[in-house]
PDB file of C-alpha atoms in Angstrom:
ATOM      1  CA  UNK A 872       0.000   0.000   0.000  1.00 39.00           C
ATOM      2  CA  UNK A 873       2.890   2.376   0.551  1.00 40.00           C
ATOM      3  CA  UNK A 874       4.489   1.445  -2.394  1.00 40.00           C
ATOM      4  CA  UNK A 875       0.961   2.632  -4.005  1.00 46.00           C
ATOM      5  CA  UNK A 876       0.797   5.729  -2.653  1.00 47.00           C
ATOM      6  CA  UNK A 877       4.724   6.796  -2.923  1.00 48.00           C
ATOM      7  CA  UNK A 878       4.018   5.925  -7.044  1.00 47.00           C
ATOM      8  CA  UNK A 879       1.026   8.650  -7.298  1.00 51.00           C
ATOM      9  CA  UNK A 880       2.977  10.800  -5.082  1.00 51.00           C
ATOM     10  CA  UNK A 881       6.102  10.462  -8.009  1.00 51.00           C
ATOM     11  CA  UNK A 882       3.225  10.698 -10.570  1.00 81.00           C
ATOM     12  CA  UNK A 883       1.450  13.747  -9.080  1.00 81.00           C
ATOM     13  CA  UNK A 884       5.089  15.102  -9.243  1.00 87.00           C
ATOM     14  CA  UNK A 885       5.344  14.818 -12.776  1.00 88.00           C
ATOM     15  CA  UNK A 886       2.278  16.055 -13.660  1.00 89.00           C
ATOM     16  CA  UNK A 887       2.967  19.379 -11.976  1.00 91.00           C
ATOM     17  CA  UNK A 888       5.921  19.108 -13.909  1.00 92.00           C
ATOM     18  CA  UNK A 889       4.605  18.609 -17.093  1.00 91.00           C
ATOM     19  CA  UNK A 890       1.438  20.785 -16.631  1.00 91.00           C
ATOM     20  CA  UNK A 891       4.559  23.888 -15.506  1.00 92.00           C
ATOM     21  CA  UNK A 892       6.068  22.944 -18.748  1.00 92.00           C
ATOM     22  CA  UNK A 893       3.242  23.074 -20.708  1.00 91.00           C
ATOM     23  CA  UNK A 894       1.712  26.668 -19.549  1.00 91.00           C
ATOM     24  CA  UNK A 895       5.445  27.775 -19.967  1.00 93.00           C
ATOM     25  CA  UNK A 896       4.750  27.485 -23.772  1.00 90.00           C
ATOM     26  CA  UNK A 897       2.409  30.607 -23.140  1.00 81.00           C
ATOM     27  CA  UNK A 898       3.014  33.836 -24.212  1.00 72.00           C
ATOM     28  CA  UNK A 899       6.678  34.963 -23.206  1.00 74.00           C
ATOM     29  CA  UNK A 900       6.937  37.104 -20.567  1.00 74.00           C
ATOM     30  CA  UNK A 901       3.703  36.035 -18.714  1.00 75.00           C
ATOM     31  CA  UNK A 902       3.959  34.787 -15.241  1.00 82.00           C
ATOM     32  CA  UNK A 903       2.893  32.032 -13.963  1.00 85.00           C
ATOM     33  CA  UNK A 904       0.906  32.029 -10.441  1.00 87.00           C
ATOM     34  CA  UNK A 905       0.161  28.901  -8.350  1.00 89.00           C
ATOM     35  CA  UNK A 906      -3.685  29.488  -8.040  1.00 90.00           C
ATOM     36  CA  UNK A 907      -3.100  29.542 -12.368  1.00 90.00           C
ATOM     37  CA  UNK A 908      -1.237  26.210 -12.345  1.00 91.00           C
ATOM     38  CA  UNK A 909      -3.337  24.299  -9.524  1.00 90.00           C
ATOM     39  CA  UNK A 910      -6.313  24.963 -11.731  1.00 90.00           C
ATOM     40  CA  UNK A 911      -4.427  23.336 -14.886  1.00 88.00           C
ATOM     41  CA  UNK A 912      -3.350  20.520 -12.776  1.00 88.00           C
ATOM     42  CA  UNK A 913      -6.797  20.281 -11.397  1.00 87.00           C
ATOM     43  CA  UNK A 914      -5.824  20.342  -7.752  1.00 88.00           C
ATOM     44  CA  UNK A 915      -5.986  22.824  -4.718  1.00 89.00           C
ATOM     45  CA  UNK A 916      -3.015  24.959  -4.176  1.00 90.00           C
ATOM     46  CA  UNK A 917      -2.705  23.158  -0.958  1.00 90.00           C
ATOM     47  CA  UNK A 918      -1.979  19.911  -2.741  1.00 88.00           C
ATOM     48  CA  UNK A 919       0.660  21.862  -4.899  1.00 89.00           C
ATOM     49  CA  UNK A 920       2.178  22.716  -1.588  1.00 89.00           C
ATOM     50  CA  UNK A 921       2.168  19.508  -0.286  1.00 89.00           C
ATOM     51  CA  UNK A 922       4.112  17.983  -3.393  1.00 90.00           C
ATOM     52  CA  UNK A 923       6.765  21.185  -3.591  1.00 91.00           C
ATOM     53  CA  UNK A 924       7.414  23.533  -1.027  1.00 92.00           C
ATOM     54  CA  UNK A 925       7.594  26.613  -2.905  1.00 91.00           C
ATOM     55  CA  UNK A 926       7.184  27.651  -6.775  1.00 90.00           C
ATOM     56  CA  UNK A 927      10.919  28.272  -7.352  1.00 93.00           C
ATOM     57  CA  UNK A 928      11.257  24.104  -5.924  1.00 94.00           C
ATOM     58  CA  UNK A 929       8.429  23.510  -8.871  1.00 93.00           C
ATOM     59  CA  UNK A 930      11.206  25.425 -11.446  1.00 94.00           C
ATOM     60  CA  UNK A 931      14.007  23.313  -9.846  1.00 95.00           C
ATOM     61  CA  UNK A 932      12.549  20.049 -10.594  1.00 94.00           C
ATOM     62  CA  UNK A 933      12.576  21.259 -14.396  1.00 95.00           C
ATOM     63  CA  UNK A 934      15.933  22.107 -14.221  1.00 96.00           C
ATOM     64  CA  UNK A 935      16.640  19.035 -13.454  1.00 95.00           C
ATOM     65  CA  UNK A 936      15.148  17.248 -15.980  1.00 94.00           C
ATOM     66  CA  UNK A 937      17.294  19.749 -17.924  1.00 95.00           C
ATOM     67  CA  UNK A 938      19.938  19.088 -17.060  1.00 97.00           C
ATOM     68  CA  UNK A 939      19.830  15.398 -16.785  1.00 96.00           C
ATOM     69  CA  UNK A 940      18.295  15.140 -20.849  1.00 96.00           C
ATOM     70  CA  UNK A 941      21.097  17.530 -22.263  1.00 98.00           C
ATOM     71  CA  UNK A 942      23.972  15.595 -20.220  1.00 98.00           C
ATOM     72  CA  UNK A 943      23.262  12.749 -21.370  1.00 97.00           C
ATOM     73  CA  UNK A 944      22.858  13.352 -24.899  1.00 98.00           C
ATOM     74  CA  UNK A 945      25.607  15.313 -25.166  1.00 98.00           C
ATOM     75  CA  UNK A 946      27.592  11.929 -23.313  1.00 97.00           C
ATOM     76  CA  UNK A 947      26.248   9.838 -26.054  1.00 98.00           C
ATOM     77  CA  UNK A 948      27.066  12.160 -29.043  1.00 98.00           C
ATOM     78  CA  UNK A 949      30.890  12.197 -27.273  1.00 96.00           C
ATOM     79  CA  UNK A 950      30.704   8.031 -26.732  1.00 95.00           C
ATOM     80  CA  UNK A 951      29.303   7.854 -30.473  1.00 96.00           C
ATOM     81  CA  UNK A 952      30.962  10.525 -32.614  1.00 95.00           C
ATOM     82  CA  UNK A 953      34.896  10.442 -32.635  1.00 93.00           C
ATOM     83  CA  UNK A 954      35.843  13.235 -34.996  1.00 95.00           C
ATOM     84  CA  UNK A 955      35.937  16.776 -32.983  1.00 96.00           C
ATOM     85  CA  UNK A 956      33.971  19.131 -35.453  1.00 96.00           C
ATOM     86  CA  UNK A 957      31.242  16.114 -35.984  1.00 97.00           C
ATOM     87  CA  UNK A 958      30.726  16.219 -32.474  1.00 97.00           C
ATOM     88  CA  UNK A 959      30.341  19.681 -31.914  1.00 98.00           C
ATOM     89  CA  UNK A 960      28.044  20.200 -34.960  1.00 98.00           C
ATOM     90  CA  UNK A 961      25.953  17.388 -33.381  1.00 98.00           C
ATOM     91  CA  UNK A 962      25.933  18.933 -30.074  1.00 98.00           C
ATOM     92  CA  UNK A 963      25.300  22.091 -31.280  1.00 98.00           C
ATOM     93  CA  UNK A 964      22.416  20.799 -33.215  1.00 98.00           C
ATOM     94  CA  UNK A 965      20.729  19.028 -30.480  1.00 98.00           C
ATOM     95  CA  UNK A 966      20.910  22.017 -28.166  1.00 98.00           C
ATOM     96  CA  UNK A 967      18.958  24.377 -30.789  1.00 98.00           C
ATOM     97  CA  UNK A 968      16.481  21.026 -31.954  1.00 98.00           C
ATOM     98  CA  UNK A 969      16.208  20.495 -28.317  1.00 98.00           C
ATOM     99  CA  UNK A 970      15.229  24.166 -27.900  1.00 97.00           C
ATOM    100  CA  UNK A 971      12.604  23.848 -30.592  1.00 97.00           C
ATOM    101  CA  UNK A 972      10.999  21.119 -29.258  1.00 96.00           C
ATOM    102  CA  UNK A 973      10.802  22.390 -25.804  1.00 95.00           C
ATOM    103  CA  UNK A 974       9.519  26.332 -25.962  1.00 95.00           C
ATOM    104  CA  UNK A 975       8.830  25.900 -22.383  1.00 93.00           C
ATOM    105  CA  UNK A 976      11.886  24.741 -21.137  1.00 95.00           C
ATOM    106  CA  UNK A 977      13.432  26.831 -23.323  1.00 96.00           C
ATOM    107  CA  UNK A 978      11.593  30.239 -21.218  1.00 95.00           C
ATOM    108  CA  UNK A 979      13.759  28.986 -18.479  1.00 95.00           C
ATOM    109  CA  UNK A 980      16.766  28.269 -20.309  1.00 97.00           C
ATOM    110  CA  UNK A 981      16.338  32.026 -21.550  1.00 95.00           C
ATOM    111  CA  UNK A 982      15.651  33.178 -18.441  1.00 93.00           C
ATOM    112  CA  UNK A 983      12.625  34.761 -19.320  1.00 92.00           C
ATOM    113  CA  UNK A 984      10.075  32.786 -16.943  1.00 92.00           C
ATOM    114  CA  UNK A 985      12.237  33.177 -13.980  1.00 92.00           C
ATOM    115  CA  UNK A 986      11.878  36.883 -14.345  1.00 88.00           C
ATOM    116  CA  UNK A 987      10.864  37.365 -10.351  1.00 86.00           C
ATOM    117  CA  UNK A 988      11.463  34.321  -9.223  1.00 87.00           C
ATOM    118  CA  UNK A 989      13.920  32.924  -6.399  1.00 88.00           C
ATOM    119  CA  UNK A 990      17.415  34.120  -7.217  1.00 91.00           C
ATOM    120  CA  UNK A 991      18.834  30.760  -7.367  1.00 94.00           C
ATOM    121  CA  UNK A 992      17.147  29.478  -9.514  1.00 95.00           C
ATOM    122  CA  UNK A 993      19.390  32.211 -12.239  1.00 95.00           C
ATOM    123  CA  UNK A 994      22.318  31.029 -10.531  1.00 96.00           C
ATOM    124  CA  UNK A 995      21.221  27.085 -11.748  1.00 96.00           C
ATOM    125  CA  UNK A 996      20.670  28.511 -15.549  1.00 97.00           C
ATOM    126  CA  UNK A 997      24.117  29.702 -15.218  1.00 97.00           C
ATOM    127  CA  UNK A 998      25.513  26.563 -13.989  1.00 97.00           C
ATOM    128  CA  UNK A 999      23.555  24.674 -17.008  1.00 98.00           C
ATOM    129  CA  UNK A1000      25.423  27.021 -19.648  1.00 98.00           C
ATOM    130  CA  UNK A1001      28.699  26.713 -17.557  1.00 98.00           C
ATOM    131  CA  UNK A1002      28.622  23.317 -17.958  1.00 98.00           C
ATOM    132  CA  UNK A1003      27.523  23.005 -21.505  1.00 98.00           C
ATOM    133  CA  UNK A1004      30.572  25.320 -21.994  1.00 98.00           C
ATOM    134  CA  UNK A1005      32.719  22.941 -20.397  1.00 98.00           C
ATOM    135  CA  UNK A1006      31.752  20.420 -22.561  1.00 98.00           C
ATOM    136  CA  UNK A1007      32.752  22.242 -25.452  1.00 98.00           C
ATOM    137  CA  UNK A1008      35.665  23.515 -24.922  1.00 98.00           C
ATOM    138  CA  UNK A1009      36.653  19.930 -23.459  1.00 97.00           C
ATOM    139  CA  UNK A1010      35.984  18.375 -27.148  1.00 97.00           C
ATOM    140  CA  UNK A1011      37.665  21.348 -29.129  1.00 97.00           C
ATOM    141  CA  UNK A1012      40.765  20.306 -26.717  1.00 96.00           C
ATOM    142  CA  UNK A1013      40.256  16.267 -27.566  1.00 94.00           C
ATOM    143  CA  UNK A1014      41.051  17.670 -31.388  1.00 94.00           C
ATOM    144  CA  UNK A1015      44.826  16.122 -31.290  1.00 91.00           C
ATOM    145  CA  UNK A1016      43.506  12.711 -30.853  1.00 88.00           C
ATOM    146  CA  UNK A1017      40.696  12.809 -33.073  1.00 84.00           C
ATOM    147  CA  UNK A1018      42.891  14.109 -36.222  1.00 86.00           C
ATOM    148  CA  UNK A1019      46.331  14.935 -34.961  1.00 87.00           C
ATOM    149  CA  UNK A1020      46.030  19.029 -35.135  1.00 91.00           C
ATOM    150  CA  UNK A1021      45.850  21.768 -32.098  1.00 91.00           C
ATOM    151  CA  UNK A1022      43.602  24.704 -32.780  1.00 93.00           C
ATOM    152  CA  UNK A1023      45.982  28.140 -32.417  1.00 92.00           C
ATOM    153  CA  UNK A1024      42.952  29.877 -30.494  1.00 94.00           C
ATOM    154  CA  UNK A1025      42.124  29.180 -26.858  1.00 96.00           C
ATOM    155  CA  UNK A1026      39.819  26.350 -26.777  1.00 97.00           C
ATOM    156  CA  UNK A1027      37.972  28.272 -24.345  1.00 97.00           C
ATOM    157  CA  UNK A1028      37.778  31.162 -26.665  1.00 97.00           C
ATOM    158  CA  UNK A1029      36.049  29.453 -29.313  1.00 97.00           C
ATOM    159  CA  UNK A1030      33.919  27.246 -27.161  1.00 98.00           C
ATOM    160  CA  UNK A1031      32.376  30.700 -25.453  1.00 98.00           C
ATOM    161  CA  UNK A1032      31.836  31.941 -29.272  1.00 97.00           C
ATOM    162  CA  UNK A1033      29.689  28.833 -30.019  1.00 98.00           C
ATOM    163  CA  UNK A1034      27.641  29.028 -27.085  1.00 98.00           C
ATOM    164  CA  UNK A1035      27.034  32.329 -28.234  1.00 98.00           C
ATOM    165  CA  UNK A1036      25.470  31.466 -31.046  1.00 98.00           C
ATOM    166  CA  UNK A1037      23.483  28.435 -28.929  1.00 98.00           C
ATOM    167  CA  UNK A1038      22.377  31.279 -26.411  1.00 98.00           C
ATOM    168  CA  UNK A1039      21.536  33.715 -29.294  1.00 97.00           C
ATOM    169  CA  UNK A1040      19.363  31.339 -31.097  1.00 98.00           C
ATOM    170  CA  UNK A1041      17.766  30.482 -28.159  1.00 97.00           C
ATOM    171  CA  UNK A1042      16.576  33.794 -27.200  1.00 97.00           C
ATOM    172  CA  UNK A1043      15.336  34.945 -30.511  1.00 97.00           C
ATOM    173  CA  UNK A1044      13.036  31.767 -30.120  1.00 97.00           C
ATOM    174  CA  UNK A1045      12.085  32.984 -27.114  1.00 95.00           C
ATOM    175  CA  UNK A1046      11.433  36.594 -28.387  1.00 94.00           C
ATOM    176  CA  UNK A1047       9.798  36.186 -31.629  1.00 94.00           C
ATOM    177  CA  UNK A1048       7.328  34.495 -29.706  1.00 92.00           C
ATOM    178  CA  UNK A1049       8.376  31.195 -30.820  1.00 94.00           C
ATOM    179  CA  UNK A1050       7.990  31.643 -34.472  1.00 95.00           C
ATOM    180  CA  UNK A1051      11.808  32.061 -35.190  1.00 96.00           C
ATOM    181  CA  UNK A1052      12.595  28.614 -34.850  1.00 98.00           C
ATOM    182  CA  UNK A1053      16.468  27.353 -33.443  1.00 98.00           C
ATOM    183  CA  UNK A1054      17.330  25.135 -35.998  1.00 98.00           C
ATOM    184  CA  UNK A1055      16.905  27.190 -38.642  1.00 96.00           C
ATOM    185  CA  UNK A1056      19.370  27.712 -41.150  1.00 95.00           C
ATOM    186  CA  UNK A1057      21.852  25.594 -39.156  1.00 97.00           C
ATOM    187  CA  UNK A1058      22.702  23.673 -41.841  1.00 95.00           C
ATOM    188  CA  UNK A1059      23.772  26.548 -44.260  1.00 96.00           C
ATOM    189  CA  UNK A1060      25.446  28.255 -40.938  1.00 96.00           C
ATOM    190  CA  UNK A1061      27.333  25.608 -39.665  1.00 97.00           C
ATOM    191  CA  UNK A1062      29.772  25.365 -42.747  1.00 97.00           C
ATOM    192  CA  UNK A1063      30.641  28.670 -41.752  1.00 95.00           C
ATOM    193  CA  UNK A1064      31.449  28.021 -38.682  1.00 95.00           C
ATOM    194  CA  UNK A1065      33.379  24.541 -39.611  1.00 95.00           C
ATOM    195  CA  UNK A1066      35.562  26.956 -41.649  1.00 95.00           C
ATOM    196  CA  UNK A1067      36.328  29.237 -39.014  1.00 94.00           C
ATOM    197  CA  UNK A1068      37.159  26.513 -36.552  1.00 94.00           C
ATOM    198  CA  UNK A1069      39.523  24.907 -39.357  1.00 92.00           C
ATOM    199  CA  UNK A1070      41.370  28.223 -39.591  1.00 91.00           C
ATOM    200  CA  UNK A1071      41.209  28.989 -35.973  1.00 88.00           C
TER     201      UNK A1071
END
């Protein structure tokens, strides 16, 4: 019976999640209130409460699920891709697709729906992008063993100027209301910027 009622709890959970995610994909720049969300969810505030303490706990738990989608994709583009520039145009491309696909996640991402929220939960966005940066700049740096050449920039350098361009994309989506989409014209950009990473 426990086991029972800890699944619905999880399941409640997600639901929240989802039904946070979902009202995200709103208009930009519109908050989102509890009383708004309990009524999507079809539940009392009270029962919000009772499932996450606060609002900006609500945000954390899609940060999370953030985090642990990109992570883990980019991991498997890393285990599966061995040449440096494939990898980061595939990473690069998931990021934007993954954008496109999520307009609500991608509010938070921009920081646009935390706009009055809990101050941390900025500091967690940064983090995310941190990280992501990390990621690039430690695959630019795998280059030698991938084709036996050193890039005369900074790694770090060049993997700032690509998330950039991730960052950039992103927030147009975000401002244009979601009708500039993040994936667009990738593929006639990206040569571009394989040419400028050859030369760099």
């Amino acid at each position: 019976m426990a086991v029972q009622n800890n699944k619905k709890k999880i399941n409640r959970k997600d639901s929240i999640l989802s039904a946070l995610a979902i009202m995200l994909e709103g208009k930009p720049g519109q908050r989102i209130t509890t009383a708004k969300l309990a009524a999507e969810v079809g539940v009392s505030e009270a029962a919000l409460y009772r499932h996450f303490p606060s609002k900006a706990r609500m945000f954390e738990g899609l940060i999370d699920f953030i985090e642990t989608a990109i992570f883990s994709h980019i991991n498997t583009i890393k285990e599966q891709q061995k040449d440096t520039f494939v990898r980061i145009e595939h990473i690069i491309h998931f990021l934007l697709g993954f954008a496109e696909q999520n307009p609500g996640i991608t509010r938070i991402l921009s920081g646009d729906a935390l706009l009055g929220e809990n101050e941390r939960l900025q500091l967690r966005i940064e983090h995310v992008f941190s990280k992501i940066e990390t990621q690039l700049k430690q695959t630019l740096r795998e280059r030698p063993t991938s084709d036996g050449q050193k890039f005369d920039m900074d790694e770090a350098i060049l993997a700032n100027l690509l998330l950039a361009y991730v960052e950039g994309r992103m927030n147009q989506f975000v401002r244009s209301q979601f009708k500039q989409k993040p994936t667009q014209n990738f593929k006639s950009q990206w040569p571009f910027f394989h040419k400028q990473l050859t030369q760099s």
